[in-house]
């Protein structure tokens, strides 16, 4: 009985000590340090979305019922034009990355007799009539540089394609000799061009490319 009483007393004392320790420890302060950080980003705007340009209507098979070819043709007295553009449709006003902008005429070809015919003239955007080489040079200059390629910094657009509705027009005209125009000397050459076994050809190809740079 005496031992049981002592065990009970010891157990009670232990419980009291534990309760006292918990109570005391809960009243003391402590050091604590906490930090957090976050960051958020979105994809930078590119904005050039056009997948093709079209010059397919520059040359035709039929002109006012006076010319009817089995393929696209040009002939004295014919003229036509076609348009092309390279729209910027970005969510921002300009790309948010640096890039090169290139307007290339590689793939354009012309027979010498067509190129050197003074009655066949070319225009860009209704500017002055000129020869073939001048046309190609003016087209490449739409890049912003005479070389046909220019580097732009973030936030910049080529001046030739700044507005969403910037549309460029290519026009050609094979002038017809009429009374008083003084083109008689060219008639023989024009006739010879139409009588060749292998008829001369002309191809205009324009490639517009925007490429991000690192």
Tab-separated table of C-alpha atoms in Angstrom:
chain	number	residue	atom	x	y	z
A	1	UNK	CA	0.000	0.000	0.000
A	2	UNK	CA	2.828	2.345	0.914
A	3	UNK	CA	4.577	1.630	-2.379
A	4	UNK	CA	1.403	2.273	-4.347
A	5	UNK	CA	0.954	5.600	-2.644
A	6	UNK	CA	4.522	6.552	-3.450
A	7	UNK	CA	4.060	5.551	-7.101
A	8	UNK	CA	0.902	7.583	-7.333
A	9	UNK	CA	2.636	10.578	-5.784
A	10	UNK	CA	5.598	10.264	-8.152
A	11	UNK	CA	3.303	9.950	-11.162
A	12	UNK	CA	1.326	12.975	-10.087
A	13	UNK	CA	4.527	14.952	-9.610
A	14	UNK	CA	5.735	13.960	-13.093
A	15	UNK	CA	2.477	15.033	-14.663
A	16	UNK	CA	2.644	18.334	-12.811
A	17	UNK	CA	6.192	18.922	-14.019
A	18	UNK	CA	5.259	18.180	-17.643
A	19	UNK	CA	2.266	20.469	-17.490
A	20	UNK	CA	4.354	23.184	-15.931
A	21	UNK	CA	7.050	22.802	-18.598
A	22	UNK	CA	4.520	23.076	-21.410
A	23	UNK	CA	2.960	26.135	-19.845
A	24	UNK	CA	6.322	27.828	-19.339
A	25	UNK	CA	7.625	27.005	-22.868
A	26	UNK	CA	4.501	28.478	-24.408
A	27	UNK	CA	5.163	31.864	-22.859
A	28	UNK	CA	8.654	32.408	-24.322
A	29	UNK	CA	9.306	34.400	-27.617
A	30	UNK	CA	11.506	33.110	-30.486
A	31	UNK	CA	13.386	34.350	-33.535
A	32	UNK	CA	11.808	33.719	-36.993
A	33	UNK	CA	12.786	34.820	-40.476
A	34	UNK	CA	10.679	34.286	-43.584
A	35	UNK	CA	11.144	35.523	-47.143
A	36	UNK	CA	9.379	34.856	-50.426
A	37	UNK	CA	9.764	36.019	-54.012
A	38	UNK	CA	7.989	35.560	-57.314
A	39	UNK	CA	8.298	36.708	-60.897
A	40	UNK	CA	5.967	36.585	-63.873
A	41	UNK	CA	6.509	36.945	-67.608
A	42	UNK	CA	4.698	36.608	-70.891
A	43	UNK	CA	5.995	35.737	-74.321
A	44	UNK	CA	7.450	38.729	-76.180
A	45	UNK	CA	5.341	39.971	-79.072
A	46	UNK	CA	6.513	39.040	-82.558
A	47	UNK	CA	3.526	40.201	-84.572
A	48	UNK	CA	4.465	39.259	-88.151
A	49	UNK	CA	1.818	36.703	-89.056
A	50	UNK	CA	1.495	36.838	-92.832
A	51	UNK	CA	2.285	33.538	-94.490
A	52	UNK	CA	2.259	34.599	-98.145
A	53	UNK	CA	2.233	37.523	-100.552
A	54	UNK	CA	0.674	37.425	-103.985
A	55	UNK	CA	1.768	38.787	-107.348
A	56	UNK	CA	-0.143	36.189	-109.342
A	57	UNK	CA	-2.223	38.830	-111.116
A	58	UNK	CA	0.719	40.876	-112.390
A	59	UNK	CA	0.604	39.157	-115.790
A	60	UNK	CA	-2.555	37.832	-117.450
A	61	UNK	CA	-3.689	35.749	-120.391
A	62	UNK	CA	-6.265	38.301	-121.574
A	63	UNK	CA	-6.134	42.085	-121.956
A	64	UNK	CA	-9.330	43.852	-123.039
A	65	UNK	CA	-10.098	41.062	-125.528
A	66	UNK	CA	-7.354	42.385	-127.831
A	67	UNK	CA	-4.785	39.946	-126.485
A	68	UNK	CA	-5.588	36.342	-125.655
A	69	UNK	CA	-2.755	34.016	-124.758
A	70	UNK	CA	-2.660	30.356	-123.832
A	71	UNK	CA	-0.458	31.405	-120.895
A	72	UNK	CA	0.274	34.686	-119.145
A	73	UNK	CA	1.683	37.056	-121.744
A	74	UNK	CA	2.818	40.623	-122.330
A	75	UNK	CA	2.464	42.392	-125.672
A	76	UNK	CA	2.657	45.897	-127.131
A	77	UNK	CA	-0.298	47.901	-125.859
A	78	UNK	CA	-0.779	45.860	-122.673
A	79	UNK	CA	-0.370	46.993	-119.093
A	80	UNK	CA	-1.256	45.677	-115.669
A	81	UNK	CA	-0.486	45.962	-111.969
A	82	UNK	CA	-0.521	43.877	-108.812
A	83	UNK	CA	-0.204	44.645	-105.133
A	84	UNK	CA	1.594	43.066	-102.208
A	85	UNK	CA	1.955	43.772	-98.502
A	86	UNK	CA	3.508	42.331	-95.354
A	87	UNK	CA	1.207	43.350	-92.533
A	88	UNK	CA	2.188	43.652	-88.887
A	89	UNK	CA	-0.609	42.295	-86.685
A	90	UNK	CA	1.055	42.161	-83.267
A	91	UNK	CA	-0.701	42.837	-79.973
A	92	UNK	CA	1.886	45.538	-79.317
A	93	UNK	CA	2.688	48.392	-81.691
A	94	UNK	CA	5.909	46.718	-82.824
A	95	UNK	CA	7.937	43.569	-82.150
A	96	UNK	CA	9.481	43.344	-78.695
A	97	UNK	CA	12.608	41.682	-80.063
A	98	UNK	CA	15.352	42.804	-82.436
A	99	UNK	CA	15.118	41.412	-85.955
A	100	UNK	CA	16.299	41.703	-89.528
A	101	UNK	CA	13.837	42.683	-92.232
A	102	UNK	CA	14.639	41.602	-95.774
A	103	UNK	CA	12.928	42.339	-99.081
A	104	UNK	CA	14.507	40.105	-101.695
A	105	UNK	CA	14.075	39.873	-105.466
A	106	UNK	CA	16.149	36.742	-105.921
A	107	UNK	CA	14.475	34.519	-108.503
A	108	UNK	CA	13.407	37.439	-110.680
A	109	UNK	CA	14.538	36.967	-114.276
A	110	UNK	CA	14.099	38.884	-117.508
A	111	UNK	CA	15.201	38.319	-121.093
A	112	UNK	CA	17.586	40.951	-122.412
A	113	UNK	CA	15.257	42.033	-125.211
A	114	UNK	CA	12.463	42.683	-122.725
A	115	UNK	CA	14.805	44.394	-120.274
A	116	UNK	CA	16.315	46.673	-122.926
A	117	UNK	CA	13.065	47.526	-124.680
A	118	UNK	CA	12.495	51.261	-124.038
A	119	UNK	CA	8.760	50.860	-124.602
A	120	UNK	CA	8.434	48.505	-121.627
A	121	UNK	CA	8.446	50.499	-118.404
A	122	UNK	CA	8.040	49.570	-114.741
A	123	UNK	CA	6.732	51.412	-111.684
A	124	UNK	CA	6.559	50.966	-107.939
A	125	UNK	CA	3.713	52.641	-106.061
A	126	UNK	CA	2.830	54.878	-109.018
A	127	UNK	CA	6.242	56.513	-108.914
A	128	UNK	CA	8.224	57.562	-111.981
A	129	UNK	CA	8.350	55.087	-114.838
A	130	UNK	CA	11.705	53.349	-114.997
A	131	UNK	CA	13.569	50.339	-116.226
A	132	UNK	CA	13.707	46.842	-114.761
A	133	UNK	CA	16.814	47.386	-112.650
A	134	UNK	CA	15.323	50.513	-111.099
A	135	UNK	CA	12.180	48.580	-110.202
A	136	UNK	CA	14.159	45.862	-108.415
A	137	UNK	CA	16.230	48.462	-106.567
A	138	UNK	CA	13.096	50.286	-105.400
A	139	UNK	CA	11.537	47.046	-104.205
A	140	UNK	CA	14.605	46.111	-102.141
A	141	UNK	CA	14.669	49.626	-100.688
A	142	UNK	CA	11.302	48.914	-99.033
A	143	UNK	CA	13.328	47.039	-96.400
A	144	UNK	CA	14.668	50.390	-95.211
A	145	UNK	CA	18.072	49.935	-96.824
A	146	UNK	CA	19.294	49.854	-100.416
A	147	UNK	CA	20.882	46.447	-99.824
A	148	UNK	CA	17.440	44.971	-99.261
A	149	UNK	CA	18.066	44.088	-95.607
A	150	UNK	CA	18.065	46.132	-92.396
A	151	UNK	CA	18.278	45.408	-88.674
A	152	UNK	CA	15.528	46.821	-86.462
A	153	UNK	CA	15.614	47.194	-82.691
A	154	UNK	CA	12.691	46.211	-80.426
A	155	UNK	CA	9.844	48.665	-80.840
A	156	UNK	CA	10.684	49.542	-84.452
A	157	UNK	CA	8.922	48.735	-87.708
A	158	UNK	CA	10.107	49.166	-91.311
A	159	UNK	CA	8.761	52.457	-92.639
A	160	UNK	CA	7.570	50.740	-95.796
A	161	UNK	CA	5.349	48.404	-93.778
A	162	UNK	CA	4.589	50.423	-90.640
A	163	UNK	CA	0.845	50.784	-91.078
A	164	UNK	CA	-1.400	47.757	-91.254
A	165	UNK	CA	-2.775	48.986	-94.577
A	166	UNK	CA	0.580	49.620	-96.289
A	167	UNK	CA	0.072	48.107	-99.738
A	168	UNK	CA	2.638	48.369	-102.531
A	169	UNK	CA	1.778	48.338	-106.212
A	170	UNK	CA	3.876	46.981	-109.070
A	171	UNK	CA	2.898	48.307	-112.512
A	172	UNK	CA	4.268	47.565	-115.972
A	173	UNK	CA	3.338	49.021	-119.330
A	174	UNK	CA	4.363	48.004	-122.862
A	175	UNK	CA	3.594	51.237	-124.675
A	176	UNK	CA	1.862	50.981	-128.021
A	177	UNK	CA	3.130	53.058	-130.910
A	178	UNK	CA	0.518	55.577	-131.967
A	179	UNK	CA	0.708	58.509	-134.348
A	180	UNK	CA	3.013	61.180	-133.076
A	181	UNK	CA	4.662	59.125	-130.331
A	182	UNK	CA	7.904	58.644	-132.260
A	183	UNK	CA	8.258	54.938	-131.458
A	184	UNK	CA	8.445	53.701	-135.056
A	185	UNK	CA	12.107	52.771	-134.691
A	186	UNK	CA	11.186	50.202	-132.023
A	187	UNK	CA	8.429	48.549	-134.054
A	188	UNK	CA	10.830	46.277	-135.932
A	189	UNK	CA	12.399	45.065	-132.685
A	190	UNK	CA	9.007	44.534	-131.047
A	191	UNK	CA	7.851	42.516	-134.060
A	192	UNK	CA	11.001	40.389	-133.964
A	193	UNK	CA	10.348	39.615	-130.273
A	194	UNK	CA	6.902	38.282	-131.136
A	195	UNK	CA	8.299	36.058	-133.881
A	196	UNK	CA	11.008	34.249	-131.920
A	197	UNK	CA	10.871	30.457	-131.858
A	198	UNK	CA	11.530	30.585	-128.116
A	199	UNK	CA	9.623	33.582	-126.851
A	200	UNK	CA	11.271	35.808	-124.258
A	201	UNK	CA	10.060	35.578	-120.672
A	202	UNK	CA	10.036	37.712	-117.527
A	203	UNK	CA	9.506	36.645	-113.919
A	204	UNK	CA	9.147	38.927	-110.925
A	205	UNK	CA	9.612	37.260	-107.549
A	206	UNK	CA	9.485	39.105	-104.222
A	207	UNK	CA	10.295	37.483	-100.896
A	208	UNK	CA	9.751	39.386	-97.632
A	209	UNK	CA	11.338	37.907	-94.497
A	210	UNK	CA	11.447	39.070	-90.877
A	211	UNK	CA	13.872	37.116	-88.669
A	212	UNK	CA	14.574	37.543	-84.954
A	213	UNK	CA	18.249	38.035	-84.093
A	214	UNK	CA	19.973	36.862	-80.928
